[in-house]
Coordinates of C-alpha atoms in Angstrom, one line a residue:
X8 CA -24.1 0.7 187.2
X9 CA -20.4 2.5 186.8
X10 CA -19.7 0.4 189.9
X11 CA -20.8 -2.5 188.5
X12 CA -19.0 -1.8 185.0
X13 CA -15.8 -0.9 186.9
X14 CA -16.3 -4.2 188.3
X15 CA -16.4 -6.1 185.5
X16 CA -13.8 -4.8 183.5
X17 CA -10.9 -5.4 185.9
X18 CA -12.0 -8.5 188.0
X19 CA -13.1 -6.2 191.3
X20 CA -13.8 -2.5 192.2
X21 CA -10.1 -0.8 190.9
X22 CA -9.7 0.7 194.2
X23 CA -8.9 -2.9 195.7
X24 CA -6.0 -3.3 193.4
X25 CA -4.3 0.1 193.2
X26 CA -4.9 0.1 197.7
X27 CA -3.0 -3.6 197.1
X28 CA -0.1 -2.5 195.5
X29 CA 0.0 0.9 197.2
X30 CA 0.5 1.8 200.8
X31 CA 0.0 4.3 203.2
X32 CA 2.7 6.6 202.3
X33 CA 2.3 6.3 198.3
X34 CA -1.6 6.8 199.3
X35 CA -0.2 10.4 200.7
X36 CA 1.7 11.2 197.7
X37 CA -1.0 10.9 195.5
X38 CA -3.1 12.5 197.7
X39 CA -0.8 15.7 197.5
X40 CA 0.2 14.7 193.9
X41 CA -3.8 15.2 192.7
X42 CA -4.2 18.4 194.0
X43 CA -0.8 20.5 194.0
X44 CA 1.2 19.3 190.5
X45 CA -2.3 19.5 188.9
X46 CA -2.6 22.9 189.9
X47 CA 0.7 24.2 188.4
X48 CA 0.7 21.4 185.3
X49 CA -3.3 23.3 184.2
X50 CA -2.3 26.6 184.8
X51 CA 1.2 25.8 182.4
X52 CA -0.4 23.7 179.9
X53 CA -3.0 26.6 179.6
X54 CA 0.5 29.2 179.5
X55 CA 1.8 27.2 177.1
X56 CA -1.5 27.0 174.6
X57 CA -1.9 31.0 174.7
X58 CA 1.5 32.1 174.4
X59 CA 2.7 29.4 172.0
X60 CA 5.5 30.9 168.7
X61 CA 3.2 28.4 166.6
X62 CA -0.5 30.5 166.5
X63 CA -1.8 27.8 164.5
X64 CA -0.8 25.5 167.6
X65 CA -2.0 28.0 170.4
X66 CA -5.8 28.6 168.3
X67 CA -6.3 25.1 168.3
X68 CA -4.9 24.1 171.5
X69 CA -7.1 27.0 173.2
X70 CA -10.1 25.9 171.7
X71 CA -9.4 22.5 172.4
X72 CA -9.3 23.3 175.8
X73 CA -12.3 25.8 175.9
X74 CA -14.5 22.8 174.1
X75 CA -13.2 20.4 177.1
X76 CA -14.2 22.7 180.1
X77 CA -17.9 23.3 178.1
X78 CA -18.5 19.7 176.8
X79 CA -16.9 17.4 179.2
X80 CA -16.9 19.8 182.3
X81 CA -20.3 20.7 181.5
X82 CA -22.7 19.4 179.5
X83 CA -21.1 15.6 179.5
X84 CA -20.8 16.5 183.3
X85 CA -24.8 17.1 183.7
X86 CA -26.2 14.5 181.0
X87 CA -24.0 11.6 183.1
X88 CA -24.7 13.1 186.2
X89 CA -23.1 10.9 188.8
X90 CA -21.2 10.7 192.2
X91 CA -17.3 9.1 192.8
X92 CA -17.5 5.5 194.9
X93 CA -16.6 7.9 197.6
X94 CA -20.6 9.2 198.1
X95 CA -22.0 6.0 197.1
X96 CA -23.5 5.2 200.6
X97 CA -24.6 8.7 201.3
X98 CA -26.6 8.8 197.9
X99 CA -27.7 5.3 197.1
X100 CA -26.9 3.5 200.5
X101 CA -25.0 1.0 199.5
X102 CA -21.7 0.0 201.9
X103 CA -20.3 -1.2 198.8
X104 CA -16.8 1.2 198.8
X105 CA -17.2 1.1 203.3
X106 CA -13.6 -0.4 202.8
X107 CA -12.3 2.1 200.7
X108 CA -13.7 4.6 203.2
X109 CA -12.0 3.0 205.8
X110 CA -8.5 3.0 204.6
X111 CA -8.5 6.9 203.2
X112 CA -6.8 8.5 206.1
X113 CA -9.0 11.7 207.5
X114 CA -6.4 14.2 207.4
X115 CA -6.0 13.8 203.0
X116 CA -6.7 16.7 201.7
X117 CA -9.3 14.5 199.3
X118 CA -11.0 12.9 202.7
X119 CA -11.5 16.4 204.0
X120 CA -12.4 18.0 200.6
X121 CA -15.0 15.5 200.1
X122 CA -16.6 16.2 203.4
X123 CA -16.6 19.3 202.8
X124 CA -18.3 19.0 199.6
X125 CA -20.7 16.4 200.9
X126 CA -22.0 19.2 203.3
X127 CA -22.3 21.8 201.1
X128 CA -24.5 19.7 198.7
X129 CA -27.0 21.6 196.8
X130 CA -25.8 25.0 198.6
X131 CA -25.3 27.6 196.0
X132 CA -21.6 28.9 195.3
X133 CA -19.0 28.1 193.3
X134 CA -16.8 24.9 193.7
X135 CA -19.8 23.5 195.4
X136 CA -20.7 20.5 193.3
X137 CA -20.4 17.0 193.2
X138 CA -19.4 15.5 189.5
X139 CA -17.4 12.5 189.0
X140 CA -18.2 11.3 185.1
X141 CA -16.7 12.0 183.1
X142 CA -13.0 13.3 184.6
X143 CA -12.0 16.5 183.9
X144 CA -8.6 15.8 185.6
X145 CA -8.0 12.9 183.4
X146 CA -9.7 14.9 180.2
X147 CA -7.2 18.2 180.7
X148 CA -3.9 15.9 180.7
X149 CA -5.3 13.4 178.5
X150 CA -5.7 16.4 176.1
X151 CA -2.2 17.4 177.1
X152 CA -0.9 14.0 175.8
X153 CA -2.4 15.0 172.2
X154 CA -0.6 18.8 172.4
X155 CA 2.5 17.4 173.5
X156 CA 2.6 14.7 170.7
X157 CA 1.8 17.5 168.0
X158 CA 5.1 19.2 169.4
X159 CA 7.6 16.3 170.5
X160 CA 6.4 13.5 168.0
X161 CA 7.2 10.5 170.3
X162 CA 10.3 12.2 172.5
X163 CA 10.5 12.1 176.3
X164 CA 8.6 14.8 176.7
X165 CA 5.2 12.7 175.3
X166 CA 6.3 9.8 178.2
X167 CA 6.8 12.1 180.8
X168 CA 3.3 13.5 180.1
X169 CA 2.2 10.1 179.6
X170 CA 3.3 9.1 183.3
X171 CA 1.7 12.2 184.7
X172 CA -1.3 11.3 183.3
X173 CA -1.0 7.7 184.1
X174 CA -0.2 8.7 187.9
X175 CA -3.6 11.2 187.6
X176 CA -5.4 8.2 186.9
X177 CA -4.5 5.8 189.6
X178 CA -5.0 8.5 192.0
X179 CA -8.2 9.5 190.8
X180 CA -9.6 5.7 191.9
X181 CA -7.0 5.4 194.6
X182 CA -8.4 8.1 196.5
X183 CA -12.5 7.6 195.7
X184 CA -12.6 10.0 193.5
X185 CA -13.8 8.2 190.2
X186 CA -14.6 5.3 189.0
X187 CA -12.2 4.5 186.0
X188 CA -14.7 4.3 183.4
X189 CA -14.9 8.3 184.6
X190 CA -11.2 8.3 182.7
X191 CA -12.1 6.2 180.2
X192 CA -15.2 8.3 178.8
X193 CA -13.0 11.3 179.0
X194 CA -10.7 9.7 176.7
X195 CA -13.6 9.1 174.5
X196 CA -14.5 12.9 174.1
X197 CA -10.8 14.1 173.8
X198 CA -10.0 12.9 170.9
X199 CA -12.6 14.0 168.8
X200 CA -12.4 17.3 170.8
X201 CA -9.1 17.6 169.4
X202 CA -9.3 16.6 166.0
X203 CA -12.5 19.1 165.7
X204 CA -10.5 21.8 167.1
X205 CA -7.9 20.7 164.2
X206 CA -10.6 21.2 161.7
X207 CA -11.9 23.8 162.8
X208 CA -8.1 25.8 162.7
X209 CA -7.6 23.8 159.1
X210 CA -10.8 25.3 157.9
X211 CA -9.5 29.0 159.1
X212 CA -5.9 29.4 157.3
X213 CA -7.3 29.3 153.9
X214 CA -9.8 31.8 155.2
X215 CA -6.9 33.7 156.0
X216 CA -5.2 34.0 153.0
X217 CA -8.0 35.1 151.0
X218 CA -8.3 39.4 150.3
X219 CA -10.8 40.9 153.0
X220 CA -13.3 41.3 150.4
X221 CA -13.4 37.9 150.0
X222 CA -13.4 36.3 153.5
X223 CA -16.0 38.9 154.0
X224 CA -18.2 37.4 150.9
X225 CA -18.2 40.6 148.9
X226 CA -17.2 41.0 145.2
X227 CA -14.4 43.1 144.1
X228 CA -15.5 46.6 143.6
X229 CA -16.1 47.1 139.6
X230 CA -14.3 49.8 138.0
X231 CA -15.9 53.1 137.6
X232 CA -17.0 53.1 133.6
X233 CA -15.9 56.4 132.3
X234 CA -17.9 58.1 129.2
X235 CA -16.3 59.2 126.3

């Protein structure tokens, strides 16, 4: 069905047109681009959210990203449970991506990775499971895009992150890995993820201010009567 809906929406299967305009050695690049820059850019976007000047900023940013890796990493991940084009013959058996198989060199780190997950189906241990919608690559910097923008307004920093995102994209089809409505569904849940986590840090300032008594939801003490 995602294959099917990819389909549809851009005129053939994405991979076709991404592997048309892209060749061997930008296939490389992407291929080292999905694994190694999204390494450091997590780790600093997550940095960057805990150890933020602005704590109003950091709450919301770290719960934002705590409701992303539980929602869309989790419970999104097991209600659409599905596999990339990449497994598509193993699990359905159906050649349909055979092409896109044949073109992904076998010494990528995402050819090899794949395998390896392939045989370790079902085996117990973490970073053992297959789960391609939605995209938690694409949901972590499509999150990022929203941060950034709280921060920079429109500046260069929002179109730099915009690009990254926009590169994690392509290679996440390029490569097998998703099926673009995998991105696209991700974008769905981000946004109301963030404006939640928004609320949610609106919601606690006023708390804030109140006297401890009060944000506790006792009364003021009364004042001892004294007899004459």
């Amino acid at each position: 069905m995602l294959a099917d809906l990819d389909s549809a929406l851009f005129g053939q299967d994405p991979w076709r047109i991404t592997h048309a305009i892209f060749g061997p050695a930008a296939t490389r690049f992407l291929d080292w681009f999905y694994v190694t820059p999204c390494l450091i850019v997590t780790a600093t976007m997550t940095l960057w959210a805990c150890f933020a000047k602005d704590r109003a900023f950091s709450r919301r940013s770290v719960l934002a990203i705590t409701m992303c890796w539980f929602i869309i990493g989790n419970w999104a991940a097991l209600s659409l449970s599905s596999a990339g084009p990449i497994y598509m013959d193993h699990f359905y058996g159906d050649a349909r991506f055979a092409d896109l198989l044949a073109v992904l060199p076998p010494d990528l780190t995402a050819t090899q990775t794949q395998a390896y997950l392939l045989e370790n189906f079902s085996a117990p241990g973490f970073g053992k499971g297959i789960s391609a919608m939605p995209s938690m690559h694409n949901a972590l910097y499509l999150l990022l895009l929203w941060m950034v923008y709280d921060r920079f307004g429109n500046g260069w920093q929002l179109w730099l992150a915009i690009a990254f995102e926009a590169t994690v994209f392509v290679a996440s089809v390029h490569l097998g890995w998703h099926y673009a409505l995998d991105a696209v569904v991700a974008a769905m849940l981000v946004a109301p993820i963030w404006y939640v986590a928004g609320r949610v840090e609106s919601w606690r300032l006023p708390r804030l201010a109140l006297p401890l008594g009060n944000r506790l939801g006792n009364r003021p003490a009364s004042a001892p009567s004294v007899s004459p």
